Amino acid sequence: AVTKQENLFVKETPLARDILETEYVVYDTETTGLDGDNDEIIEIGAVKIKNGVICEQFQTLIKPNNPIPASATEINNITNEMVADAPSGDIAIRDFYRWTRGATLVAYNISFDQKFINNAGKKEGITFDNPSLDCLAIAKNKLRLPKYRLSDVVKRLDITLNNAHRALADAIATAEAFLILMKDA
């Protein structure tokens, strides 16, 4: 939970009705590289939003079929030792699939994460057919920034992002940004 100083002189803007009536899963993946067709997911982190509130979380490391390249470890700090006893990709993706049923999927730059999730799902005969939203596109529509990295958006929205480039931390920050960006104007 994040505690922030409230400004008593600013009227709180309500969430849009569809945000309150829709269940969302905001997720992020960490991978062994950038190629969704050949690289592997090594971590999935996600939170559920129900009634406009972050209420549940999902997080798992995943043991890849191939060693994690040093270049990936430099970014996400996930080592081969950390995933040695983690579940395999088939187990993790089936668990994540079950956890997302009935929800709209949200991610930051969703096309990247969605390609990895969809490819992992296809290997298991499952299809992530959920509706989806891209928090990056929403941020570009509602904010004026020189750059739109997640770190830039959360800084602009006064959201704390500790442990960036770890899936759960990025998913929580994305969910908080999503809720702020989706408030009625």
Short mmCIF file of N, CA and C in Angstrom, two decimals:
data_model
loop_
_atom_site.label_atom_id
_atom_site.label_comp_id
_atom_site.label_asym_id
_atom_site.label_seq_id
_atom_site.Cartn_x
_atom_site.Cartn_y
_atom_site.Cartn_z
N ALA A 1 0.84 -1.18 0.00
CA ALA A 1 0.00 0.00 0.00
C ALA A 1 0.88 1.23 0.00
N VAL A 2 0.43 2.22 -0.71
CA VAL A 2 1.17 3.46 -0.80
C VAL A 2 0.38 4.54 -0.07
N THR A 3 1.04 5.26 0.83
CA THR A 3 0.41 6.34 1.56
C THR A 3 0.88 7.65 0.96
N LYS A 4 -0.08 8.53 0.65
CA LYS A 4 0.25 9.82 0.07
C LYS A 4 -0.44 10.91 0.87
N GLN A 5 0.17 12.06 0.89
CA GLN A 5 -0.44 13.23 1.53
C GLN A 5 -1.63 13.67 0.69
N GLU A 6 -2.79 13.77 1.31
CA GLU A 6 -3.97 14.19 0.59
C GLU A 6 -4.06 15.71 0.59
N ASN A 7 -4.50 16.27 -0.52
CA ASN A 7 -4.73 17.70 -0.62
C ASN A 7 -6.21 17.93 -0.36
N LEU A 8 -6.53 18.56 0.75
CA LEU A 8 -7.93 18.75 1.15
C LEU A 8 -8.66 19.77 0.29
N PHE A 9 -7.94 20.52 -0.51
CA PHE A 9 -8.55 21.57 -1.31
C PHE A 9 -8.85 21.14 -2.74
N VAL A 10 -8.47 19.93 -3.09
CA VAL A 10 -8.72 19.42 -4.43
C VAL A 10 -9.87 18.42 -4.37
N LYS A 11 -10.88 18.64 -5.19
CA LYS A 11 -12.01 17.73 -5.24
C LYS A 11 -11.60 16.45 -5.97
N GLU A 12 -11.84 15.32 -5.37
CA GLU A 12 -11.50 14.03 -5.97
C GLU A 12 -12.41 13.76 -7.16
N THR A 13 -11.81 13.38 -8.28
CA THR A 13 -12.57 13.05 -9.48
C THR A 13 -13.00 11.59 -9.40
N PRO A 14 -14.27 11.30 -9.64
CA PRO A 14 -14.74 9.91 -9.54
C PRO A 14 -14.25 9.06 -10.71
N LEU A 15 -14.22 7.76 -10.46
CA LEU A 15 -13.89 6.82 -11.53
C LEU A 15 -15.08 6.68 -12.46
N ALA A 16 -14.79 6.44 -13.72
CA ALA A 16 -15.85 6.22 -14.70
C ALA A 16 -16.64 4.96 -14.32
N ARG A 17 -17.89 4.94 -14.70
CA ARG A 17 -18.78 3.83 -14.35
C ARG A 17 -18.23 2.49 -14.84
N ASP A 18 -17.68 2.44 -16.08
CA ASP A 18 -17.18 1.16 -16.60
C ASP A 18 -15.97 0.66 -15.82
N ILE A 19 -15.21 1.55 -15.22
CA ILE A 19 -14.09 1.12 -14.38
C ILE A 19 -14.62 0.43 -13.13
N LEU A 20 -15.71 0.94 -12.60
CA LEU A 20 -16.30 0.35 -11.39
C LEU A 20 -17.03 -0.96 -11.69
N GLU A 21 -17.48 -1.14 -12.90
CA GLU A 21 -18.27 -2.32 -13.23
C GLU A 21 -17.48 -3.42 -13.94
N THR A 22 -16.22 -3.15 -14.27
CA THR A 22 -15.41 -4.11 -15.00
C THR A 22 -14.28 -4.62 -14.12
N GLU A 23 -13.98 -5.91 -14.23
CA GLU A 23 -12.82 -6.47 -13.55
C GLU A 23 -11.64 -6.40 -14.49
N TYR A 24 -10.52 -5.90 -13.98
CA TYR A 24 -9.30 -5.76 -14.77
C TYR A 24 -8.19 -6.59 -14.16
N VAL A 25 -7.34 -7.12 -15.01
CA VAL A 25 -6.07 -7.71 -14.58
C VAL A 25 -4.98 -6.88 -15.24
N VAL A 26 -4.22 -6.18 -14.42
CA VAL A 26 -3.10 -5.38 -14.92
C VAL A 26 -1.85 -6.22 -14.70
N TYR A 27 -1.12 -6.50 -15.79
CA TYR A 27 -0.01 -7.43 -15.68
C TYR A 27 1.25 -6.91 -16.35
N ASP A 28 2.35 -7.56 -16.02
CA ASP A 28 3.64 -7.28 -16.64
C ASP A 28 4.41 -8.60 -16.69
N THR A 29 5.29 -8.69 -17.69
CA THR A 29 6.16 -9.86 -17.79
C THR A 29 7.60 -9.40 -17.79
N GLU A 30 8.46 -10.26 -17.30
CA GLU A 30 9.91 -10.10 -17.48
C GLU A 30 10.33 -11.28 -18.33
N THR A 31 11.24 -11.03 -19.26
CA THR A 31 11.57 -12.02 -20.27
C THR A 31 13.08 -12.17 -20.44
N THR A 32 13.47 -13.20 -21.19
CA THR A 32 14.89 -13.42 -21.46
C THR A 32 15.41 -12.55 -22.59
N GLY A 33 14.53 -11.82 -23.25
CA GLY A 33 14.91 -10.95 -24.36
C GLY A 33 13.70 -10.26 -24.93
N LEU A 34 13.86 -9.63 -26.07
CA LEU A 34 12.80 -8.81 -26.66
C LEU A 34 12.01 -9.50 -27.77
N ASP A 35 12.43 -10.70 -28.17
CA ASP A 35 11.80 -11.40 -29.27
C ASP A 35 10.69 -12.32 -28.75
N GLY A 36 9.45 -11.90 -28.94
CA GLY A 36 8.31 -12.66 -28.43
C GLY A 36 8.14 -14.03 -29.06
N ASP A 37 8.80 -14.26 -30.19
CA ASP A 37 8.69 -15.57 -30.84
C ASP A 37 9.75 -16.55 -30.34
N ASN A 38 10.86 -16.05 -29.83
CA ASN A 38 11.96 -16.94 -29.44
C ASN A 38 12.39 -16.83 -27.98
N ASP A 39 12.24 -15.66 -27.38
CA ASP A 39 12.63 -15.51 -25.98
C ASP A 39 11.51 -16.01 -25.07
N GLU A 40 11.81 -16.14 -23.78
CA GLU A 40 10.87 -16.77 -22.84
C GLU A 40 10.49 -15.83 -21.71
N ILE A 41 9.31 -16.06 -21.16
CA ILE A 41 8.86 -15.35 -19.96
C ILE A 41 9.57 -15.96 -18.77
N ILE A 42 10.13 -15.12 -17.89
CA ILE A 42 10.75 -15.61 -16.66
C ILE A 42 10.06 -15.08 -15.41
N GLU A 43 9.10 -14.17 -15.60
CA GLU A 43 8.31 -13.70 -14.46
C GLU A 43 7.01 -13.09 -14.96
N ILE A 44 5.93 -13.39 -14.26
CA ILE A 44 4.64 -12.73 -14.49
C ILE A 44 4.22 -12.12 -13.16
N GLY A 45 3.83 -10.86 -13.21
CA GLY A 45 3.27 -10.19 -12.05
C GLY A 45 1.98 -9.51 -12.48
N ALA A 46 0.97 -9.57 -11.63
CA ALA A 46 -0.33 -8.99 -12.01
C ALA A 46 -1.12 -8.62 -10.75
N VAL A 47 -2.03 -7.68 -10.94
CA VAL A 47 -2.99 -7.33 -9.90
C VAL A 47 -4.38 -7.28 -10.51
N LYS A 48 -5.38 -7.58 -9.68
CA LYS A 48 -6.77 -7.46 -10.10
C LYS A 48 -7.33 -6.16 -9.56
N ILE A 49 -8.14 -5.53 -10.38
CA ILE A 49 -8.89 -4.35 -9.97
C ILE A 49 -10.36 -4.71 -10.04
N LYS A 50 -11.04 -4.62 -8.90
CA LYS A 50 -12.49 -4.84 -8.83
C LYS A 50 -13.09 -3.61 -8.16
N ASN A 51 -14.19 -3.13 -8.69
CA ASN A 51 -14.86 -1.95 -8.15
C ASN A 51 -13.90 -0.77 -8.02
N GLY A 52 -12.95 -0.67 -8.93
CA GLY A 52 -12.01 0.44 -8.93
C GLY A 52 -10.92 0.36 -7.88
N VAL A 53 -10.72 -0.83 -7.28
CA VAL A 53 -9.74 -1.00 -6.21
C VAL A 53 -8.83 -2.19 -6.53
N ILE A 54 -7.54 -2.00 -6.32
CA ILE A 54 -6.58 -3.10 -6.47
C ILE A 54 -6.80 -4.04 -5.28
N CYS A 55 -7.15 -5.30 -5.56
CA CYS A 55 -7.58 -6.17 -4.47
C CYS A 55 -6.88 -7.53 -4.40
N GLU A 56 -6.24 -7.98 -5.46
CA GLU A 56 -5.56 -9.27 -5.46
C GLU A 56 -4.28 -9.15 -6.27
N GLN A 57 -3.36 -10.07 -6.02
CA GLN A 57 -2.15 -10.08 -6.83
C GLN A 57 -1.73 -11.50 -7.19
N PHE A 58 -1.00 -11.58 -8.29
CA PHE A 58 -0.48 -12.84 -8.83
C PHE A 58 0.98 -12.57 -9.17
N GLN A 59 1.86 -13.46 -8.73
CA GLN A 59 3.28 -13.29 -9.07
C GLN A 59 3.92 -14.66 -9.09
N THR A 60 4.70 -14.90 -10.14
CA THR A 60 5.48 -16.13 -10.19
C THR A 60 6.73 -15.92 -11.04
N LEU A 61 7.82 -16.46 -10.56
CA LEU A 61 9.00 -16.62 -11.40
C LEU A 61 8.76 -17.86 -12.24
N ILE A 62 9.44 -17.97 -13.37
CA ILE A 62 9.25 -19.10 -14.27
C ILE A 62 10.63 -19.60 -14.69
N LYS A 63 10.79 -20.92 -14.60
CA LYS A 63 12.05 -21.52 -15.03
C LYS A 63 12.03 -21.66 -16.56
N PRO A 64 12.92 -20.94 -17.24
CA PRO A 64 12.93 -21.04 -18.71
C PRO A 64 13.60 -22.33 -19.17
N ASN A 65 13.40 -22.67 -20.43
CA ASN A 65 14.03 -23.85 -21.02
C ASN A 65 15.52 -23.62 -21.26
N ASN A 66 15.90 -22.36 -21.44
CA ASN A 66 17.30 -22.01 -21.71
C ASN A 66 17.79 -21.06 -20.63
N PRO A 67 19.10 -20.99 -20.40
CA PRO A 67 19.63 -20.08 -19.38
C PRO A 67 19.27 -18.62 -19.68
N ILE A 68 19.11 -17.85 -18.62
CA ILE A 68 18.80 -16.43 -18.76
C ILE A 68 20.07 -15.70 -19.19
N PRO A 69 20.01 -14.97 -20.29
CA PRO A 69 21.20 -14.23 -20.73
C PRO A 69 21.58 -13.12 -19.73
N ALA A 70 22.85 -12.84 -19.63
CA ALA A 70 23.33 -11.79 -18.74
C ALA A 70 22.68 -10.45 -19.07
N SER A 71 22.41 -10.20 -20.35
CA SER A 71 21.79 -8.93 -20.75
C SER A 71 20.39 -8.77 -20.15
N ALA A 72 19.65 -9.86 -20.00
CA ALA A 72 18.33 -9.80 -19.38
C ALA A 72 18.46 -9.60 -17.87
N THR A 73 19.39 -10.31 -17.26
CA THR A 73 19.62 -10.18 -15.81
C THR A 73 20.02 -8.75 -15.46
N GLU A 74 20.78 -8.09 -16.33
CA GLU A 74 21.17 -6.70 -16.08
C GLU A 74 19.96 -5.78 -15.98
N ILE A 75 18.92 -6.08 -16.71
CA ILE A 75 17.72 -5.24 -16.70
C ILE A 75 16.78 -5.59 -15.56
N ASN A 76 16.46 -6.88 -15.40
CA ASN A 76 15.42 -7.26 -14.43
C ASN A 76 15.96 -7.89 -13.15
N ASN A 77 17.26 -8.09 -13.07
CA ASN A 77 17.89 -8.66 -11.88
C ASN A 77 17.40 -10.06 -11.53
N ILE A 78 16.87 -10.78 -12.51
CA ILE A 78 16.44 -12.16 -12.28
C ILE A 78 17.55 -13.08 -12.78
N THR A 79 18.03 -13.93 -11.88
CA THR A 79 19.15 -14.81 -12.19
C THR A 79 18.69 -16.24 -12.40
N ASN A 80 19.56 -17.04 -13.00
CA ASN A 80 19.27 -18.46 -13.17
C ASN A 80 19.06 -19.15 -11.83
N GLU A 81 19.79 -18.73 -10.81
CA GLU A 81 19.63 -19.32 -9.48
C GLU A 81 18.24 -19.03 -8.92
N MET A 82 17.71 -17.84 -9.19
CA MET A 82 16.39 -17.46 -8.67
C MET A 82 15.28 -18.31 -9.28
N VAL A 83 15.44 -18.74 -10.51
CA VAL A 83 14.38 -19.50 -11.19
C VAL A 83 14.62 -21.01 -11.17
N ALA A 84 15.69 -21.45 -10.53
CA ALA A 84 16.04 -22.87 -10.54
C ALA A 84 14.91 -23.76 -10.03
N ASP A 85 14.18 -23.33 -9.01
CA ASP A 85 13.08 -24.13 -8.45
C ASP A 85 11.71 -23.58 -8.81
N ALA A 86 11.66 -22.64 -9.73
CA ALA A 86 10.39 -22.03 -10.14
C ALA A 86 9.60 -22.99 -11.02
N PRO A 87 8.29 -22.77 -11.13
CA PRO A 87 7.50 -23.63 -12.02
C PRO A 87 7.90 -23.41 -13.48
N SER A 88 7.62 -24.41 -14.29
CA SER A 88 7.90 -24.31 -15.73
C SER A 88 6.87 -23.38 -16.38
N GLY A 89 7.17 -22.96 -17.59
CA GLY A 89 6.30 -22.04 -18.30
C GLY A 89 4.90 -22.57 -18.53
N ASP A 90 4.76 -23.88 -18.79
CA ASP A 90 3.44 -24.45 -19.05
C ASP A 90 2.54 -24.35 -17.82
N ILE A 91 3.08 -24.62 -16.66
CA ILE A 91 2.29 -24.53 -15.42
C ILE A 91 1.93 -23.07 -15.15
N ALA A 92 2.91 -22.19 -15.24
CA ALA A 92 2.70 -20.77 -14.93
C ALA A 92 1.66 -20.14 -15.86
N ILE A 93 1.76 -20.42 -17.14
CA ILE A 93 0.84 -19.78 -18.09
C ILE A 93 -0.58 -20.30 -17.92
N ARG A 94 -0.75 -21.58 -17.57
CA ARG A 94 -2.10 -22.10 -17.30
C ARG A 94 -2.69 -21.47 -16.04
N ASP A 95 -1.87 -21.31 -15.00
CA ASP A 95 -2.34 -20.65 -13.78
C ASP A 95 -2.74 -19.20 -14.06
N PHE A 96 -1.91 -18.50 -14.82
CA PHE A 96 -2.21 -17.10 -15.15
C PHE A 96 -3.47 -17.02 -16.00
N TYR A 97 -3.62 -17.94 -16.93
CA TYR A 97 -4.83 -17.97 -17.77
C TYR A 97 -6.08 -18.10 -16.91
N ARG A 98 -6.08 -19.06 -15.99
CA ARG A 98 -7.24 -19.25 -15.11
C ARG A 98 -7.50 -17.99 -14.28
N TRP A 99 -6.44 -17.34 -13.84
CA TRP A 99 -6.56 -16.16 -12.98
C TRP A 99 -7.14 -14.96 -13.73
N THR A 100 -7.00 -14.93 -15.05
CA THR A 100 -7.45 -13.79 -15.85
C THR A 100 -8.85 -13.96 -16.44
N ARG A 101 -9.44 -15.13 -16.30
CA ARG A 101 -10.74 -15.36 -16.93
C ARG A 101 -11.76 -14.32 -16.48
N GLY A 102 -12.47 -13.78 -17.45
CA GLY A 102 -13.53 -12.82 -17.18
C GLY A 102 -13.06 -11.39 -16.99
N ALA A 103 -11.77 -11.16 -17.08
CA ALA A 103 -11.23 -9.82 -16.84
C ALA A 103 -10.74 -9.18 -18.13
N THR A 104 -10.72 -7.87 -18.13
CA THR A 104 -10.07 -7.12 -19.21
C THR A 104 -8.60 -7.01 -18.84
N LEU A 105 -7.72 -7.35 -19.78
CA LEU A 105 -6.28 -7.29 -19.53
C LEU A 105 -5.75 -5.89 -19.83
N VAL A 106 -4.89 -5.41 -18.93
CA VAL A 106 -4.26 -4.10 -19.08
C VAL A 106 -2.76 -4.30 -18.87
N ALA A 107 -1.97 -3.66 -19.72
CA ALA A 107 -0.51 -3.67 -19.54
C ALA A 107 0.04 -2.37 -20.11
N TYR A 108 1.27 -2.08 -19.75
CA TYR A 108 1.94 -0.89 -20.27
C TYR A 108 2.72 -1.31 -21.50
N ASN A 109 2.34 -0.77 -22.66
CA ASN A 109 2.87 -1.22 -23.95
C ASN A 109 2.46 -2.69 -24.14
N ILE A 110 1.17 -2.90 -24.12
CA ILE A 110 0.59 -4.24 -24.05
C ILE A 110 1.02 -5.15 -25.20
N SER A 111 1.33 -4.60 -26.35
CA SER A 111 1.69 -5.47 -27.48
C SER A 111 2.91 -6.32 -27.17
N PHE A 112 3.86 -5.78 -26.40
CA PHE A 112 5.04 -6.55 -26.02
C PHE A 112 4.66 -7.73 -25.14
N ASP A 113 3.99 -7.47 -24.03
CA ASP A 113 3.64 -8.53 -23.08
C ASP A 113 2.64 -9.50 -23.68
N GLN A 114 1.70 -8.97 -24.46
CA GLN A 114 0.67 -9.82 -25.04
C GLN A 114 1.26 -10.84 -26.01
N LYS A 115 2.28 -10.46 -26.76
CA LYS A 115 2.90 -11.41 -27.69
C LYS A 115 3.50 -12.58 -26.92
N PHE A 116 4.19 -12.30 -25.82
CA PHE A 116 4.78 -13.37 -25.01
C PHE A 116 3.69 -14.25 -24.38
N ILE A 117 2.67 -13.62 -23.81
CA ILE A 117 1.58 -14.37 -23.17
C ILE A 117 0.85 -15.22 -24.20
N ASN A 118 0.53 -14.62 -25.35
CA ASN A 118 -0.20 -15.37 -26.38
C ASN A 118 0.62 -16.55 -26.91
N ASN A 119 1.91 -16.33 -27.15
CA ASN A 119 2.75 -17.43 -27.64
C ASN A 119 2.89 -18.55 -26.61
N ALA A 120 3.04 -18.19 -25.35
CA ALA A 120 3.11 -19.21 -24.29
C ALA A 120 1.78 -19.95 -24.18
N GLY A 121 0.68 -19.23 -24.31
CA GLY A 121 -0.64 -19.86 -24.27
C GLY A 121 -0.87 -20.82 -25.42
N LYS A 122 -0.45 -20.43 -26.62
CA LYS A 122 -0.63 -21.29 -27.79
C LYS A 122 0.05 -22.63 -27.60
N LYS A 123 1.21 -22.64 -26.97
CA LYS A 123 1.93 -23.90 -26.71
C LYS A 123 1.13 -24.83 -25.82
N GLU A 124 0.22 -24.26 -25.03
CA GLU A 124 -0.61 -25.05 -24.11
C GLU A 124 -2.03 -25.23 -24.63
N GLY A 125 -2.30 -24.74 -25.83
CA GLY A 125 -3.63 -24.87 -26.41
C GLY A 125 -4.65 -23.93 -25.81
N ILE A 126 -4.21 -22.83 -25.23
CA ILE A 126 -5.13 -21.85 -24.65
C ILE A 126 -4.97 -20.51 -25.36
N THR A 127 -6.07 -19.77 -25.40
CA THR A 127 -6.07 -18.47 -26.07
C THR A 127 -6.49 -17.40 -25.08
N PHE A 128 -5.66 -16.38 -24.94
CA PHE A 128 -6.01 -15.22 -24.13
C PHE A 128 -6.89 -14.32 -24.99
N ASP A 129 -8.20 -14.56 -24.92
CA ASP A 129 -9.15 -13.83 -25.75
C ASP A 129 -9.83 -12.69 -24.99
N ASN A 130 -9.26 -12.33 -23.85
CA ASN A 130 -9.81 -11.24 -23.04
C ASN A 130 -9.77 -9.93 -23.82
N PRO A 131 -10.72 -9.03 -23.54
CA PRO A 131 -10.56 -7.66 -24.04
C PRO A 131 -9.27 -7.09 -23.43
N SER A 132 -8.66 -6.12 -24.08
CA SER A 132 -7.42 -5.58 -23.54
C SER A 132 -7.32 -4.08 -23.76
N LEU A 133 -6.53 -3.44 -22.89
CA LEU A 133 -6.28 -2.00 -22.95
C LEU A 133 -4.79 -1.77 -22.77
N ASP A 134 -4.28 -0.75 -23.45
CA ASP A 134 -2.87 -0.39 -23.33
C ASP A 134 -2.75 0.89 -22.50
N CYS A 135 -2.18 0.78 -21.32
CA CYS A 135 -2.02 1.94 -20.45
C CYS A 135 -1.09 2.99 -21.08
N LEU A 136 -0.14 2.55 -21.89
CA LEU A 136 0.73 3.49 -22.60
C LEU A 136 -0.09 4.38 -23.54
N ALA A 137 -0.99 3.79 -24.30
CA ALA A 137 -1.84 4.56 -25.22
C ALA A 137 -2.73 5.54 -24.45
N ILE A 138 -3.25 5.11 -23.31
CA ILE A 138 -4.08 5.99 -22.48
C ILE A 138 -3.25 7.16 -21.96
N ALA A 139 -2.03 6.87 -21.51
CA ALA A 139 -1.14 7.93 -21.01
C ALA A 139 -0.81 8.93 -22.11
N LYS A 140 -0.54 8.43 -23.31
CA LYS A 140 -0.23 9.33 -24.44
C LYS A 140 -1.43 10.21 -24.79
N ASN A 141 -2.63 9.70 -24.58
CA ASN A 141 -3.84 10.44 -24.88
C ASN A 141 -4.14 11.50 -23.80
N LYS A 142 -3.78 11.23 -22.56
CA LYS A 142 -4.18 12.10 -21.45
C LYS A 142 -3.08 12.99 -20.90
N LEU A 143 -1.82 12.65 -21.16
CA LEU A 143 -0.70 13.42 -20.61
C LEU A 143 0.15 14.01 -21.73
N ARG A 144 0.83 15.07 -21.43
CA ARG A 144 1.80 15.65 -22.36
C ARG A 144 3.17 15.53 -21.72
N LEU A 145 3.96 14.58 -22.21
CA LEU A 145 5.29 14.33 -21.67
C LEU A 145 6.29 14.23 -22.81
N PRO A 146 7.57 14.54 -22.56
CA PRO A 146 8.58 14.36 -23.61
C PRO A 146 8.81 12.88 -23.93
N LYS A 147 8.72 12.01 -22.91
CA LYS A 147 8.88 10.57 -23.08
C LYS A 147 7.77 9.88 -22.30
N TYR A 148 7.42 8.69 -22.73
CA TYR A 148 6.33 7.97 -22.10
C TYR A 148 6.76 6.62 -21.54
N ARG A 149 7.98 6.52 -21.03
CA ARG A 149 8.36 5.29 -20.33
C ARG A 149 7.49 5.20 -19.08
N LEU A 150 7.31 3.99 -18.58
CA LEU A 150 6.51 3.83 -17.36
C LEU A 150 7.07 4.70 -16.24
N SER A 151 8.38 4.77 -16.12
CA SER A 151 9.00 5.59 -15.06
C SER A 151 8.64 7.07 -15.22
N ASP A 152 8.52 7.56 -16.45
CA ASP A 152 8.14 8.96 -16.68
C ASP A 152 6.68 9.21 -16.30
N VAL A 153 5.81 8.29 -16.67
CA VAL A 153 4.38 8.44 -16.39
C VAL A 153 4.11 8.38 -14.89
N VAL A 154 4.70 7.39 -14.20
CA VAL A 154 4.43 7.29 -12.76
C VAL A 154 5.01 8.49 -12.00
N LYS A 155 6.14 9.01 -12.45
CA LYS A 155 6.70 10.20 -11.82
C LYS A 155 5.74 11.38 -11.99
N ARG A 156 5.21 11.55 -13.19
CA ARG A 156 4.27 12.64 -13.47
C ARG A 156 3.01 12.51 -12.63
N LEU A 157 2.58 11.28 -12.37
CA LEU A 157 1.35 11.04 -11.61
C LEU A 157 1.61 10.89 -10.11
N ASP A 158 2.85 11.10 -9.69
CA ASP A 158 3.23 11.02 -8.28
C ASP A 158 2.98 9.62 -7.69
N ILE A 159 3.36 8.61 -8.46
CA ILE A 159 3.25 7.22 -8.03
C ILE A 159 4.66 6.71 -7.74
N THR A 160 4.81 6.00 -6.64
CA THR A 160 6.10 5.43 -6.29
C THR A 160 6.30 4.11 -7.03
N LEU A 161 7.45 3.98 -7.68
CA LEU A 161 7.79 2.72 -8.37
C LEU A 161 9.13 2.26 -7.83
N ASN A 162 9.08 1.37 -6.86
CA ASN A 162 10.29 0.74 -6.33
C ASN A 162 10.45 -0.59 -7.03
N ASN A 163 11.69 -1.00 -7.25
CA ASN A 163 11.97 -2.30 -7.85
C ASN A 163 11.49 -2.37 -9.30
N ALA A 164 11.71 -1.30 -10.06
CA ALA A 164 11.32 -1.27 -11.47
C ALA A 164 11.96 -2.44 -12.22
N HIS A 165 11.29 -2.87 -13.25
CA HIS A 165 11.70 -4.01 -14.08
C HIS A 165 11.62 -5.33 -13.33
N ARG A 166 10.76 -5.36 -12.33
CA ARG A 166 10.29 -6.62 -11.76
C ARG A 166 8.80 -6.60 -12.02
N ALA A 167 8.26 -7.73 -12.41
CA ALA A 167 6.91 -7.79 -12.96
C ALA A 167 5.84 -7.28 -12.00
N LEU A 168 5.84 -7.70 -10.76
CA LEU A 168 4.78 -7.28 -9.85
C LEU A 168 4.87 -5.78 -9.56
N ALA A 169 6.07 -5.27 -9.33
CA ALA A 169 6.23 -3.83 -9.06
C ALA A 169 5.74 -3.01 -10.25
N ASP A 170 6.10 -3.41 -11.45
CA ASP A 170 5.65 -2.68 -12.65
C ASP A 170 4.14 -2.81 -12.83
N ALA A 171 3.57 -3.97 -12.52
CA ALA A 171 2.12 -4.16 -12.65
C ALA A 171 1.37 -3.27 -11.66
N ILE A 172 1.85 -3.19 -10.44
CA ILE A 172 1.20 -2.34 -9.43
C ILE A 172 1.26 -0.87 -9.86
N ALA A 173 2.43 -0.42 -10.30
CA ALA A 173 2.57 0.97 -10.74
C ALA A 173 1.67 1.24 -11.95
N THR A 174 1.60 0.30 -12.87
CA THR A 174 0.72 0.46 -14.05
C THR A 174 -0.73 0.52 -13.62
N ALA A 175 -1.13 -0.32 -12.67
CA ALA A 175 -2.52 -0.31 -12.18
C ALA A 175 -2.85 1.03 -11.53
N GLU A 176 -1.94 1.55 -10.72
CA GLU A 176 -2.18 2.84 -10.08
C GLU A 176 -2.29 3.95 -11.13
N ALA A 177 -1.42 3.91 -12.14
CA ALA A 177 -1.48 4.90 -13.22
C ALA A 177 -2.80 4.76 -13.99
N PHE A 178 -3.16 3.53 -14.29
CA PHE A 178 -4.41 3.27 -15.02
C PHE A 178 -5.61 3.86 -14.28
N LEU A 179 -5.69 3.63 -12.99
CA LEU A 179 -6.83 4.16 -12.21
C LEU A 179 -6.86 5.68 -12.22
N ILE A 180 -5.71 6.31 -12.12
CA ILE A 180 -5.65 7.77 -12.16
C ILE A 180 -6.04 8.29 -13.55
N LEU A 181 -5.50 7.67 -14.57
CA LEU A 181 -5.76 8.12 -15.94
C LEU A 181 -7.20 7.92 -16.38
N MET A 182 -7.89 6.98 -15.75
CA MET A 182 -9.27 6.65 -16.16
C MET A 182 -10.33 7.43 -15.39
N LYS A 183 -9.92 8.34 -14.54
CA LYS A 183 -10.90 9.16 -13.81
C LYS A 183 -11.61 10.09 -14.79
N ASP A 184 -12.88 10.33 -14.52
CA ASP A 184 -13.66 11.25 -15.36
C ASP A 184 -13.04 12.64 -15.31
N ALA A 185 -13.01 13.31 -16.44
CA ALA A 185 -12.47 14.68 -16.48
C ALA A 185 -13.53 15.67 -16.06
#
